Tab-separated table of C-alpha atoms in Angstrom:
chain	number	residue	atom	x	y	z
A	1	MET	CA	-28.704	-0.679	13.338
A	2	PRO	CA	-25.962	-3.178	13.496
A	3	ILE	CA	-26.360	-6.217	11.170
A	4	PRO	CA	-26.959	-9.569	13.478
A	5	THR	CA	-23.954	-11.733	13.121
A	6	ASN	CA	-26.088	-14.730	11.766
A	7	MET	CA	-27.381	-12.311	8.918
A	8	ARG	CA	-23.640	-11.081	8.259
A	9	PHE	CA	-22.824	-14.757	7.563
A	10	VAL	CA	-25.703	-15.098	5.249
A	11	ILE	CA	-25.032	-12.059	3.197
A	12	ILE	CA	-21.202	-13.320	3.071
A	13	ALA	CA	-22.199	-16.658	1.669
A	14	ILE	CA	-24.524	-14.960	-0.947
A	15	VAL	CA	-21.819	-12.857	-2.114
A	16	MET	CA	-19.338	-15.471	-2.287
A	17	ALA	CA	-21.641	-17.281	-4.386
A	18	LEU	CA	-22.048	-14.632	-6.534
A	19	ALA	CA	-18.159	-14.022	-6.814
A	20	VAL	CA	-17.580	-17.425	-7.852
A	21	VAL	CA	-20.489	-17.760	-10.478
A	22	LEU	CA	-19.386	-14.178	-12.123
A	23	LEU	CA	-15.530	-15.054	-11.908
A	24	GLY	CA	-15.487	-18.741	-12.410
A	25	ARG	CA	-12.013	-19.879	-13.569
A	26	THR	CA	-10.494	-16.428	-13.123
A	27	ALA	CA	-11.590	-16.685	-9.175
A	28	GLY	CA	-7.986	-17.994	-8.462
A	29	ALA	CA	-6.137	-15.377	-10.374
A	30	TYR	CA	-7.959	-12.893	-9.079
A	31	LEU	CA	-6.621	-13.528	-5.546
A	32	VAL	CA	-2.885	-13.255	-6.668
A	33	LEU	CA	-1.134	-9.661	-6.788
A	34	ASP	CA	2.441	-10.131	-7.535
A	35	GLY	CA	4.028	-6.667	-8.252
A	36	PRO	CA	6.529	-5.782	-5.462
A	37	GLY	CA	8.016	-2.462	-5.530
A	38	ARG	CA	11.344	-1.058	-4.524
A	39	GLY	CA	10.846	-1.061	-0.743
A	40	ASP	CA	12.901	0.332	1.997
A	41	GLY	CA	11.868	-2.734	3.924
A	42	ILE	CA	10.243	-6.111	3.235
A	43	VAL	CA	7.950	-7.981	5.774
A	44	VAL	CA	7.327	-11.558	5.669
A	45	LEU	CA	4.104	-12.531	7.012
A	46	ALA	CA	3.635	-15.334	9.312
A	47	GLY	CA	2.038	-18.568	8.466
A	48	ASP	CA	4.697	-19.819	5.906
A	49	GLN	CA	4.911	-23.371	4.670
A	50	ASN	CA	7.905	-24.922	3.123
A	51	ASP	CA	9.642	-21.757	3.742
A	52	CYS	CA	8.281	-20.115	0.407
A	53	ARG	CA	7.592	-16.872	1.781
A	54	TYR	CA	10.738	-16.668	3.655
A	55	TYR	CA	12.959	-17.444	0.592
A	56	ARG	CA	11.013	-15.254	-1.589
A	57	GLY	CA	11.652	-12.422	0.975
A	58	LEU	CA	15.343	-13.293	0.991
A	59	ARG	CA	15.497	-12.904	-2.784
A	60	LEU	CA	13.859	-9.805	-2.558
A	61	LEU	CA	16.312	-8.596	-0.299
A	62	GLN	CA	19.343	-9.550	-2.316
A	63	ASP	CA	17.958	-8.079	-5.571
A	64	ASP	CA	16.414	-4.925	-4.619
A	65	ASN	CA	18.796	-3.718	-1.905
A	66	SER	CA	16.132	-2.936	0.446
A	67	ARG	CA	17.649	-2.204	4.074
A	68	LEU	CA	15.675	-4.767	6.144
A	69	LEU	CA	13.657	-7.784	6.037
A	70	PHE	CA	11.555	-8.562	8.797
A	71	VAL	CA	10.103	-11.963	9.327
A	72	ASP	CA	6.851	-12.254	11.481
A	73	SER	CA	6.846	-15.209	13.575
A	74	ASN	CA	4.661	-16.092	16.825
A	75	ILE	CA	5.783	-15.988	20.343
A	76	ASP	CA	2.577	-17.320	21.892
A	77	ARG	CA	2.975	-21.071	19.964
A	78	VAL	CA	5.370	-23.335	21.540
A	79	VAL	CA	6.686	-26.486	19.433
A	80	PHE	CA	9.299	-29.023	21.172
A	81	GLY	CA	9.960	-26.517	23.733
A	82	GLN	CA	10.611	-23.258	21.835
A	83	THR	CA	8.398	-20.851	20.396
A	84	LEU	CA	8.106	-20.338	16.808
A	85	ALA	CA	10.020	-16.900	17.004
A	86	ALA	CA	12.887	-18.600	18.537
A	87	GLN	CA	13.084	-21.459	16.224
A	88	GLU	CA	12.663	-18.936	13.193
A	89	LYS	CA	15.889	-16.861	14.567
A	90	GLU	CA	17.821	-20.076	14.647
A	91	PHE	CA	16.759	-20.761	10.953
A	92	ILE	CA	17.713	-17.429	9.868
A	93	GLN	CA	20.923	-17.656	11.559
A	94	ARG	CA	21.613	-20.999	9.426
A	95	ARG	CA	20.289	-19.685	6.136
A	96	ALA	CA	20.343	-15.817	5.690
A	97	GLY	CA	24.186	-16.223	4.660
A	98	ARG	CA	25.763	-12.690	3.974
A	99	LEU	CA	22.643	-11.061	4.314
A	100	ILE	CA	22.142	-11.979	8.243
A	101	GLU	CA	22.806	-8.477	9.531
A	102	HIS	CA	19.609	-7.189	7.432
A	103	VAL	CA	17.319	-9.852	8.647
A	104	ARG	CA	14.976	-9.668	11.678
A	105	VAL	CA	12.381	-11.665	13.492
A	106	CYS	CA	9.204	-9.496	14.192
A	107	PRO	CA	7.548	-11.128	17.013
A	108	ILE	CA	3.694	-11.474	16.929
A	109	GLN	CA	0.647	-13.046	18.728
A	110	GLY	CA	-2.557	-14.580	17.166
A	111	ASP	CA	-3.000	-15.814	13.913
A	112	SER	CA	-5.201	-12.888	12.354
A	113	THR	CA	-3.539	-10.906	9.485
A	114	ASP	CA	-5.766	-7.706	10.526
A	115	GLY	CA	-4.237	-8.414	14.168
A	116	GLU	CA	-0.788	-8.798	12.795
A	117	THR	CA	-0.557	-5.491	11.479
A	118	LYS	CA	-0.061	-3.643	14.923
A	119	TYR	CA	2.666	-5.777	15.511
A	120	VAL	CA	4.169	-5.159	12.147
A	121	GLN	CA	3.812	-1.500	12.963
A	122	SER	CA	5.795	-1.824	16.175
A	123	CYS	CA	8.660	-3.433	14.177
A	124	LEU	CA	8.650	-0.771	11.576
A	125	GLU	CA	8.362	2.350	13.681
A	126	ASP	CA	11.421	4.703	14.120
A	127	ARG	CA	13.303	3.050	11.138
A	128	GLY	CA	12.870	5.586	8.591
A	129	LEU	CA	11.171	3.409	6.201
A	130	ASN	CA	8.692	4.866	3.791
A	131	SER	CA	7.885	1.870	1.366
A	132	VAL	CA	7.336	-1.811	2.313
A	133	VAL	CA	7.279	-4.879	0.084
A	134	LEU	CA	4.680	-7.360	1.911
A	135	VAL	CA	5.547	-10.820	1.158
A	136	THR	CA	2.925	-13.732	1.643
A	137	SER	CA	1.548	-16.523	-0.029
A	138	ASP	CA	0.050	-15.958	-3.635
A	139	PHE	CA	-3.432	-16.694	-2.554
A	140	HIS	CA	-3.285	-14.556	0.526
A	141	THR	CA	-1.758	-11.365	-1.394
A	142	ARG	CA	-4.938	-9.422	-2.512
A	143	ARG	CA	-6.478	-9.531	1.063
A	144	ALA	CA	-3.012	-8.864	2.878
A	145	LEU	CA	-2.197	-5.935	0.778
A	146	SER	CA	-5.548	-4.472	1.370
A	147	ILE	CA	-5.610	-4.999	5.008
A	148	PHE	CA	-1.997	-3.292	5.215
A	149	ARG	CA	-2.911	-0.454	3.223
A	150	GLN	CA	-5.941	0.111	5.342
A	151	ARG	CA	-4.416	-0.283	8.921
A	152	LEU	CA	-0.992	1.287	8.002
A	153	PRO	CA	-1.727	3.891	5.399
A	154	GLN	CA	1.616	5.663	6.405
A	155	TYR	CA	3.734	3.193	4.559
A	156	HIS	CA	3.461	2.600	0.654
A	157	TRP	CA	2.758	-0.965	0.334
A	158	SER	CA	3.200	-3.491	-2.573
A	159	ALA	CA	2.950	-7.404	-2.700
A	160	ALA	CA	5.189	-10.188	-3.540
A	161	ALA	CA	3.560	-13.610	-4.038
A	162	ALA	CA	5.309	-16.793	-2.743
A	163	ARG	CA	4.039	-19.653	-4.376
A	164	ASP	CA	3.918	-23.200	-3.453
A	165	GLN	CA	2.192	-25.825	-5.473
A	166	THR	CA	1.326	-28.077	-2.813
A	167	ARG	CA	-1.374	-25.389	-1.385
A	168	PHE	CA	-2.494	-23.451	-4.530
A	169	GLY	CA	-2.621	-22.972	-7.970
A	170	GLU	CA	-4.582	-20.251	-9.935
A	171	LYS	CA	-6.307	-23.204	-11.917
A	172	TRP	CA	-7.843	-23.974	-8.536
A	173	TRP	CA	-10.444	-26.611	-10.115
A	174	ARG	CA	-7.406	-29.095	-10.807
A	175	GLN	CA	-6.796	-30.231	-7.217
A	176	ARG	CA	-8.859	-30.472	-4.344
A	177	GLU	CA	-6.252	-28.825	-2.109
A	178	TRP	CA	-6.373	-25.540	-4.403
A	179	ALA	CA	-10.144	-25.631	-4.338
A	180	LYS	CA	-10.353	-25.758	-0.669
A	181	THR	CA	-7.760	-23.083	-0.660
A	182	ALA	CA	-9.404	-20.692	-3.046
A	183	PHE	CA	-12.770	-21.161	-1.263
A	184	LEU	CA	-11.606	-20.379	2.244
A	185	GLU	CA	-9.558	-17.346	0.843
A	186	TRP	CA	-12.389	-15.996	-0.998
A	187	LEU	CA	-14.492	-16.349	2.410
A	188	LYS	CA	-12.027	-14.326	4.378
A	189	LEU	CA	-11.436	-11.950	1.529
A	190	ILE	CA	-15.142	-11.148	1.486
A	191	SER	CA	-15.449	-10.989	4.932
A	192	TRP	CA	-12.648	-8.441	5.143
A	193	GLU	CA	-14.220	-6.296	2.420
A	194	THR	CA	-17.788	-6.190	3.777
A	195	ILE	CA	-17.382	-6.348	7.414
A	196	ASP	CA	-13.986	-6.414	8.740
A	197	ARG	CA	-12.220	-3.396	7.263
A	198	TRP	CA	-15.240	-0.926	8.380
A	199	ARG	CA	-15.241	-2.124	11.983
A	200	ASP	CA	-12.666	0.492	13.444
A	201	LEU	CA	-14.888	3.262	11.652
A	202	GLU	CA	-18.113	2.007	12.798
A	203	ASN	CA	-16.370	1.961	16.542
A	204	SER	CA	-15.051	5.589	16.057
A	205	ALA	CA	-18.579	6.653	14.780
A	206	SER	CA	-20.414	4.854	17.905
A	207	LYS	CA	-17.785	6.950	20.127
A	208	SER	CA	-18.297	10.188	18.581
A	209	HIS	CA	-22.452	10.126	19.355
């Protein structure tokens, strides 16, 4: 029998409280994974602020000799008369320098990391890529890597952390913004691990009966 939605939120809240108690000061560091492998391609996830994700991806492209860098950007959001993807493309043309031929905008919709995977799949397929480095904000790396490994297991994934001290620090208790970011990310991580990652399996099981 499926768990009621209200009960699920209660379970998540309890699990999150236990996690914070058990991990304490290491709760921030636990969220961060920063071990990029040598990838055929690089994917910079949407949601960048201060261009930190983009420049981390560009450095990896230059240092690791990956073939392609994909920068995810929304086509369903318009700011000052242009979609975010169109603005991203113009920014890349100004900033990518000699690497411009190796950088692509990957158009996406929505703001869910889980939902983002299907758009990334469309951008990666038929390009002969086997290993991919995922670039995202440091606090987002553990959850993002888990999601992409689950949803797109045909690729070998590793993660690179883009750090932005205005948003997050591993010593999360030192600044209110860091604490807020850590709290929200833990909530999303636990929701993913306890509910969302199993959704497709539950749907498949229900269809088979």
